[in-house]
Short mmCIF file of C-alpha atoms and ligand atoms in Angstrom, two decimals:
data_model
loop_
_atom_site.label_atom_id
_atom_site.label_comp_id
_atom_site.label_asym_id
_atom_site.label_seq_id
_atom_site.Cartn_x
_atom_site.Cartn_y
_atom_site.Cartn_z
CA UNK A 1 180.24 13.13 87.25
CA UNK A 2 180.03 10.71 89.62
CA UNK A 3 176.62 9.72 91.15
CA UNK A 4 176.97 12.05 94.89
CA UNK A 5 175.17 10.20 96.92
CA UNK A 6 173.48 11.42 101.12
CA UNK A 7 174.42 9.97 104.75
CA UNK A 8 173.50 10.47 108.30
CA UNK A 9 175.20 7.79 110.44
CA UNK A 10 177.87 7.61 111.00
CA UNK A 11 178.13 3.88 111.00
CA UNK A 12 176.92 4.58 107.45
CA UNK A 13 179.32 6.87 105.76
CA UNK A 14 181.90 4.84 108.27
CA UNK A 15 181.51 1.42 105.19
CA UNK A 16 181.29 3.29 102.88
CA UNK A 17 184.66 4.39 103.17
CA UNK A 18 186.16 1.46 104.00
CA UNK A 19 185.11 0.13 100.50
CA UNK A 20 186.38 2.71 98.51
CA UNK A 21 189.59 2.39 100.65
CA UNK A 22 190.19 -0.80 100.29
CA UNK A 23 190.11 -0.82 96.77
CA UNK A 24 193.43 1.98 97.12
CA UNK A 25 191.31 5.27 97.25
CA UNK A 26 192.48 8.08 98.49
CA UNK A 27 190.34 10.33 100.52
CA UNK A 28 189.50 14.05 100.10
CA UNK A 29 187.04 15.48 102.92
CA UNK A 30 185.85 18.92 103.13
CA UNK A 31 183.83 20.07 106.16
CA UNK A 32 181.16 22.45 106.53
CA UNK A 33 178.42 24.13 107.76
CA UNK A 34 176.87 24.15 104.22
CA UNK A 35 174.96 27.30 102.57
CA UNK A 36 177.76 26.25 100.52
CA UNK A 37 179.35 29.19 98.37
CA UNK A 38 182.25 29.69 94.94
CA UNK A 39 184.77 29.50 97.54
CA UNK A 40 183.05 25.61 99.11
CA UNK A 41 183.38 24.58 95.57
CA UNK A 42 186.75 25.49 95.21
CA UNK A 43 187.89 23.24 97.78
CA UNK A 44 185.21 20.64 96.35
CA UNK A 45 187.13 20.91 92.91
CA UNK A 46 190.63 21.05 94.86
CA UNK A 47 189.81 17.40 96.37
CA UNK A 48 188.15 16.33 93.74
CA UNK A 49 191.81 16.87 91.35
CA UNK A 50 193.86 14.45 94.35
CA UNK A 51 191.87 11.94 95.58
CA UNK A 52 189.75 9.34 94.74
CA UNK A 53 186.94 10.12 96.66
CA UNK A 54 185.64 13.23 98.53
CA UNK A 55 183.71 13.10 101.49
CA UNK A 56 181.80 16.83 102.38
CA UNK A 57 180.18 17.10 105.74
CA UNK A 58 176.58 19.67 105.87
CA UNK A 59 176.45 20.30 110.06
CA UNK A 60 175.74 23.40 111.68
CA UNK A 61 177.54 22.78 115.33
CA UNK A 62 176.00 24.10 117.90
CA UNK A 63 178.78 23.66 119.46
CA UNK A 64 181.02 26.68 117.65
CA UNK A 65 178.21 29.92 118.82
CA UNK A 66 177.95 31.06 122.05
CA UNK A 67 174.59 32.72 123.08
CA UNK A 68 173.56 35.36 120.93
CA UNK A 69 174.85 34.32 118.11
CA UNK A 70 173.05 33.42 114.50
CA UNK A 71 172.65 29.08 115.79
CA UNK A 72 169.01 29.46 115.11
CA UNK A 73 168.95 31.42 111.39
CA UNK A 74 172.34 30.52 110.15
CA UNK A 75 171.20 29.79 106.66
CA UNK A 76 170.91 26.65 105.53
CA UNK A 77 169.19 24.95 102.28
CA UNK A 78 170.68 20.74 102.07
CA UNK A 79 168.94 21.07 98.53
CA UNK A 80 170.70 23.30 96.76
CA UNK A 81 173.73 22.32 98.27
CA UNK A 82 173.20 18.92 97.65
CA UNK A 83 172.57 20.42 94.01
CA UNK A 84 176.20 22.14 94.32
CA UNK A 85 178.61 18.80 95.80
CA UNK A 86 177.17 17.55 92.40
CA UNK A 87 177.82 19.94 90.21
CA UNK A 88 181.76 20.23 91.42
CA UNK A 89 181.33 16.13 90.94
CA UNK A 90 181.96 14.97 95.14
CA UNK A 91 181.50 11.91 95.78
CA UNK A 92 180.00 11.55 99.68
CA UNK A 93 177.58 14.44 101.63
CA UNK A 94 177.94 13.70 105.28
CA UNK A 95 174.63 15.43 106.86
CA UNK A 96 174.17 14.17 110.17
CA UNK A 97 171.37 15.56 112.72
CA UNK A 98 172.45 17.07 115.60
CA UNK A 99 170.90 13.81 117.36
CA UNK A 100 173.67 11.70 115.67
CA UNK A 101 176.38 13.95 115.71
CA UNK A 102 175.99 14.82 120.01
CA UNK A 103 173.20 12.02 120.66
CA UNK A 104 174.04 13.20 124.81
CA UNK A 105 175.78 16.64 125.68
CA UNK A 106 179.95 15.66 124.98
CA UNK A 107 181.60 15.01 127.53
CA UNK A 108 184.46 14.86 126.27
CA UNK A 109 185.87 18.11 123.94
CA UNK A 110 188.04 19.42 123.70
CA UNK A 111 190.26 22.41 125.07
CA UNK A 112 192.53 24.58 122.99
CA UNK A 113 195.35 26.73 124.34
CA UNK A 114 196.65 30.90 124.17
CA UNK A 115 195.68 30.72 120.15
CA UNK A 116 192.09 30.13 121.01
CA UNK A 117 191.81 33.09 122.92
CA UNK A 118 192.86 36.26 120.88
CA UNK A 119 191.62 37.87 117.85
CA UNK A 120 187.96 35.78 116.95
CA UNK A 121 188.44 34.29 119.95
CA UNK A 122 188.52 37.40 121.90
CA UNK A 123 184.83 38.31 121.00
CA UNK A 124 183.95 35.13 120.53
CA UNK A 125 184.77 33.00 124.10
CA UNK A 126 184.83 29.04 123.41
CA UNK A 127 183.70 29.68 119.70
CA UNK A 128 187.24 27.60 118.81
CA UNK A 129 187.25 24.76 121.43
CA UNK A 130 183.54 23.96 119.62
CA UNK A 131 185.37 24.14 115.91
CA UNK A 132 188.10 22.13 116.78
CA UNK A 133 185.74 19.47 119.92
CA UNK A 134 183.32 18.44 115.87
CA UNK A 135 186.26 18.65 114.08
CA UNK A 136 187.78 16.08 116.02
CA UNK A 137 185.08 14.38 115.19
CA UNK A 138 185.00 14.51 111.93
CA UNK A 139 188.39 13.50 111.67
CA UNK A 140 187.73 10.55 113.74
CA UNK A 141 185.38 9.36 111.28
CA UNK A 142 186.24 9.97 108.37
CA UNK A 143 189.40 9.18 109.23
CA UNK A 144 192.80 9.24 107.07
CA UNK A 145 192.16 11.61 104.44
CA UNK A 146 193.35 15.04 103.28
CA UNK A 147 190.94 18.04 104.83
CA UNK A 148 190.50 21.09 102.72
CA UNK A 149 189.66 24.27 104.44
CA UNK A 150 189.92 28.39 103.49
CA UNK A 151 192.40 30.66 104.53
CA UNK A 152 190.20 32.48 105.07
CA UNK A 153 189.36 31.76 108.28
CA UNK A 154 193.00 32.32 109.32
CA UNK A 155 193.05 31.24 112.68
CA UNK A 156 190.51 28.41 112.71
CA UNK A 157 193.12 26.50 109.95
CA UNK A 158 196.16 27.67 112.00
CA UNK A 159 193.61 26.20 115.27
CA UNK A 160 193.27 22.73 113.09
CA UNK A 161 196.43 22.56 112.05
CA UNK A 162 197.93 22.43 115.45
CA UNK A 163 195.63 20.38 116.76
CA UNK A 164 196.13 17.38 113.69
CA UNK A 165 199.53 18.02 114.75
CA UNK A 166 199.61 17.82 118.27
CA UNK A 167 197.36 15.08 118.21
CA UNK A 168 198.97 12.57 115.74
CA UNK A 169 195.31 12.52 113.57
CA UNK A 170 195.84 11.00 110.54
CA UNK A 171 195.16 14.05 108.55
CA UNK A 172 197.04 16.45 105.52
CA UNK A 173 194.97 19.96 106.16
CA UNK A 174 195.44 21.63 103.23
CA UNK A 175 195.13 24.96 103.45
CA UNK A 176 193.25 26.30 100.40
CA UNK A 177 192.83 30.42 99.23
CA UNK A 178 190.71 32.96 99.91
CA UNK A 179 187.69 33.47 96.85
CA UNK A 180 186.82 36.60 96.35
CA UNK A 181 183.92 38.52 94.46
CA UNK A 182 185.04 40.24 91.37
CA UNK A 183 185.36 43.81 93.41
CA UNK A 184 187.35 41.68 96.71
CA UNK A 185 184.56 40.54 100.15
CA UNK A 186 185.56 38.12 100.81
CA UNK A 187 183.22 35.50 99.89
CA UNK A 188 181.10 33.69 102.92
CA UNK A 189 177.84 32.46 104.25
CA UNK A 190 177.50 35.10 106.77
CA UNK A 191 177.49 38.16 103.07
CA UNK A 192 173.31 37.40 103.35
CA UNK A 193 172.92 38.60 106.18
CA UNK A 194 174.12 42.25 104.52
CA UNK A 195 171.83 44.70 103.55
CA UNK A 196 172.45 46.68 99.83
CA UNK A 197 174.11 49.57 101.91
CA UNK A 198 176.34 47.03 103.82
CA UNK A 199 177.02 45.02 100.67
CA UNK A 200 178.43 48.56 99.48
CA UNK A 201 181.17 48.91 102.43
CA UNK A 202 181.66 45.13 102.73
CA UNK A 203 185.13 45.61 100.73
CA UNK A 204 186.79 47.88 102.86
CA UNK A 205 187.94 44.90 104.85
CA UNK A 206 190.05 43.53 101.95
CA UNK A 207 190.97 46.92 101.37
CA UNK A 208 191.81 48.26 105.66
CA UNK A 209 194.76 44.28 104.92
CA UNK A 210 196.03 46.41 101.64
CA UNK A 211 196.37 49.01 103.16
CA UNK A 212 198.47 47.12 106.00
CA UNK A 213 200.02 45.76 104.35
CA UNK A 214 201.56 48.28 102.04
CA UNK A 215 203.21 49.85 104.99
CA UNK A 216 204.66 46.48 106.37
CA UNK A 217 206.13 46.79 103.04
CA UNK A 218 207.44 49.34 102.97
CA UNK A 219 209.25 49.06 106.12
CA UNK A 220 206.96 49.86 109.07
CA UNK A 221 207.77 47.21 111.93
CA UNK A 222 205.48 48.45 114.41
CA UNK A 223 201.97 45.41 114.67
CA UNK A 224 200.41 48.78 116.49
CA UNK A 225 201.02 51.67 113.32
CA UNK A 226 200.22 48.68 110.80
CA UNK A 227 197.19 47.82 113.02
CA UNK A 228 196.22 51.24 113.16
CA UNK A 229 196.52 52.45 109.70
CA UNK A 230 194.09 49.05 109.03
CA UNK A 231 191.56 50.29 111.42
CA UNK A 232 191.52 53.91 109.97
CA UNK A 233 190.47 52.66 107.08
CA UNK A 234 187.48 50.74 108.22
CA UNK A 235 186.79 53.74 110.09
CA UNK A 236 186.07 55.84 106.85
CA UNK A 237 182.52 53.12 106.45
CA UNK A 238 180.15 54.44 108.53
CA UNK A 239 178.50 50.74 107.87
CA UNK A 240 181.56 49.08 110.01
CA UNK A 241 181.67 48.76 113.66
CA UNK A 242 185.40 47.25 113.23
CA UNK A 243 186.33 44.28 116.11
CA UNK A 244 190.10 44.33 115.84
CA UNK A 245 192.78 44.94 113.10
CA UNK A 246 196.13 42.42 113.67
CA UNK A 247 199.47 42.40 111.98
CA UNK A 248 201.31 39.48 113.21
CA UNK A 249 203.05 36.81 112.74
CA UNK A 250 201.44 33.73 110.39
CA UNK A 251 202.95 31.23 111.97
CA UNK A 252 201.83 31.93 115.50
CA UNK A 253 199.07 34.91 115.44
CA UNK A 254 200.31 35.96 118.65
CA UNK A 255 202.89 40.08 118.56
CA UNK A 256 205.79 39.62 119.55
CA UNK A 257 208.07 42.40 119.51
CA UNK A 258 208.23 43.86 115.57
CA UNK A 259 206.87 42.23 112.86
CA UNK A 260 209.85 40.28 111.23
CA UNK A 261 209.47 37.48 108.02
CA UNK A 262 205.77 36.44 106.95
CA UNK A 263 202.75 38.39 108.65
CA UNK A 264 199.95 37.92 108.56
CA UNK A 265 197.29 40.71 109.31
CA UNK A 266 193.51 40.09 109.96
CA UNK A 267 191.00 42.23 110.44
CA UNK A 268 186.96 42.19 111.21
CA UNK A 269 183.56 44.21 111.62
CA UNK A 270 180.26 44.17 112.07
CA UNK A 271 178.03 45.72 108.78
CA UNK A 272 174.91 44.79 109.97
CA UNK A 273 174.16 41.87 111.21
CA UNK A 274 176.73 40.28 110.08
CA UNK A 275 180.16 39.83 111.49
CA UNK A 276 183.36 40.14 108.26
CA UNK A 277 186.07 38.67 108.82
CA UNK A 278 189.37 38.49 106.68
CA UNK A 279 192.38 38.45 105.87
CA UNK A 280 196.22 38.64 104.04
CA UNK A 281 199.63 37.61 104.67
CA UNK A 282 202.90 39.53 103.63
CA UNK A 283 206.21 39.68 104.75
CA UNK A 284 208.33 42.51 106.88
CA UNK A 285 211.98 42.93 106.01
O1 PAF B 1 184.04 27.09 108.76
C1 PAF B 1 183.22 25.60 108.93
O2 PAF B 1 182.36 26.28 108.12
C2 PAF B 1 183.01 25.17 110.40
O3 PAF B 1 183.85 26.56 110.92
C3 PAF B 1 183.36 23.92 109.91
C4 PAF B 1 185.47 23.62 110.43
C5 PAF B 1 183.03 23.25 109.11
C6 PAF B 1 183.37 23.59 111.63
O4 PAF B 1 182.10 23.29 111.81
#
């Protein structure tokens, strides 16, 4: 295991990475908001296998939270995160404070198109512009790298992949599979908000997606019918408050006629204080 370095300064991180690159090292980057779990660990481990230097960023990005959302209460535990990073054999944890990242409110930000206004973007206006702004900044700081992102946040993954391509950023975005609890619940930092009763019902999201996939695979091409089926499964869980279900083309995430080819099924629901999301892929036709 390498010794984990902790860095809070942008210039300091750049210097460390310049040294690593001069020695011919490929950089793997895992952007996070901390409170790391098994999902993050799998990203760090994959970055470790595929690169010479592994950087994990930990920054709870205020730009991606709307007023009334959980920015202040978002779980934070840097000591525990550092232990997990050391254990997963990361090399550098970049944990800047807010002043380092945003010495002033940014005048230049990333504005996304329609992809940011659907699904989670419809209930969290501006959220993905905030994500894209911080990720563009992190990619600019880290420089040429492979960036490891989880499919659990599929809309985020799609947006970041498009942003990197559209802006010709020197970053290869690597999609990594969702890590799940034994009962199917996708691991998430926000699962900590769930009461025991809510935790018991939360796997309904995954079951709804599976029911949707069965319908698609049996030949259903109406997105609306698949969405209604998934919503009905979620409605059977009394503690779930549905936000949306969606059956959309995997490449665009925007509904366009009958389902065909690669389809993404997505769902979001609130269980008490926790807003949980999940998704799976399937093939129509
Ligand atoms: O998925 C997250 O943890 C965040 O949205 C990210 C990509 C680190 C940007 O703040």
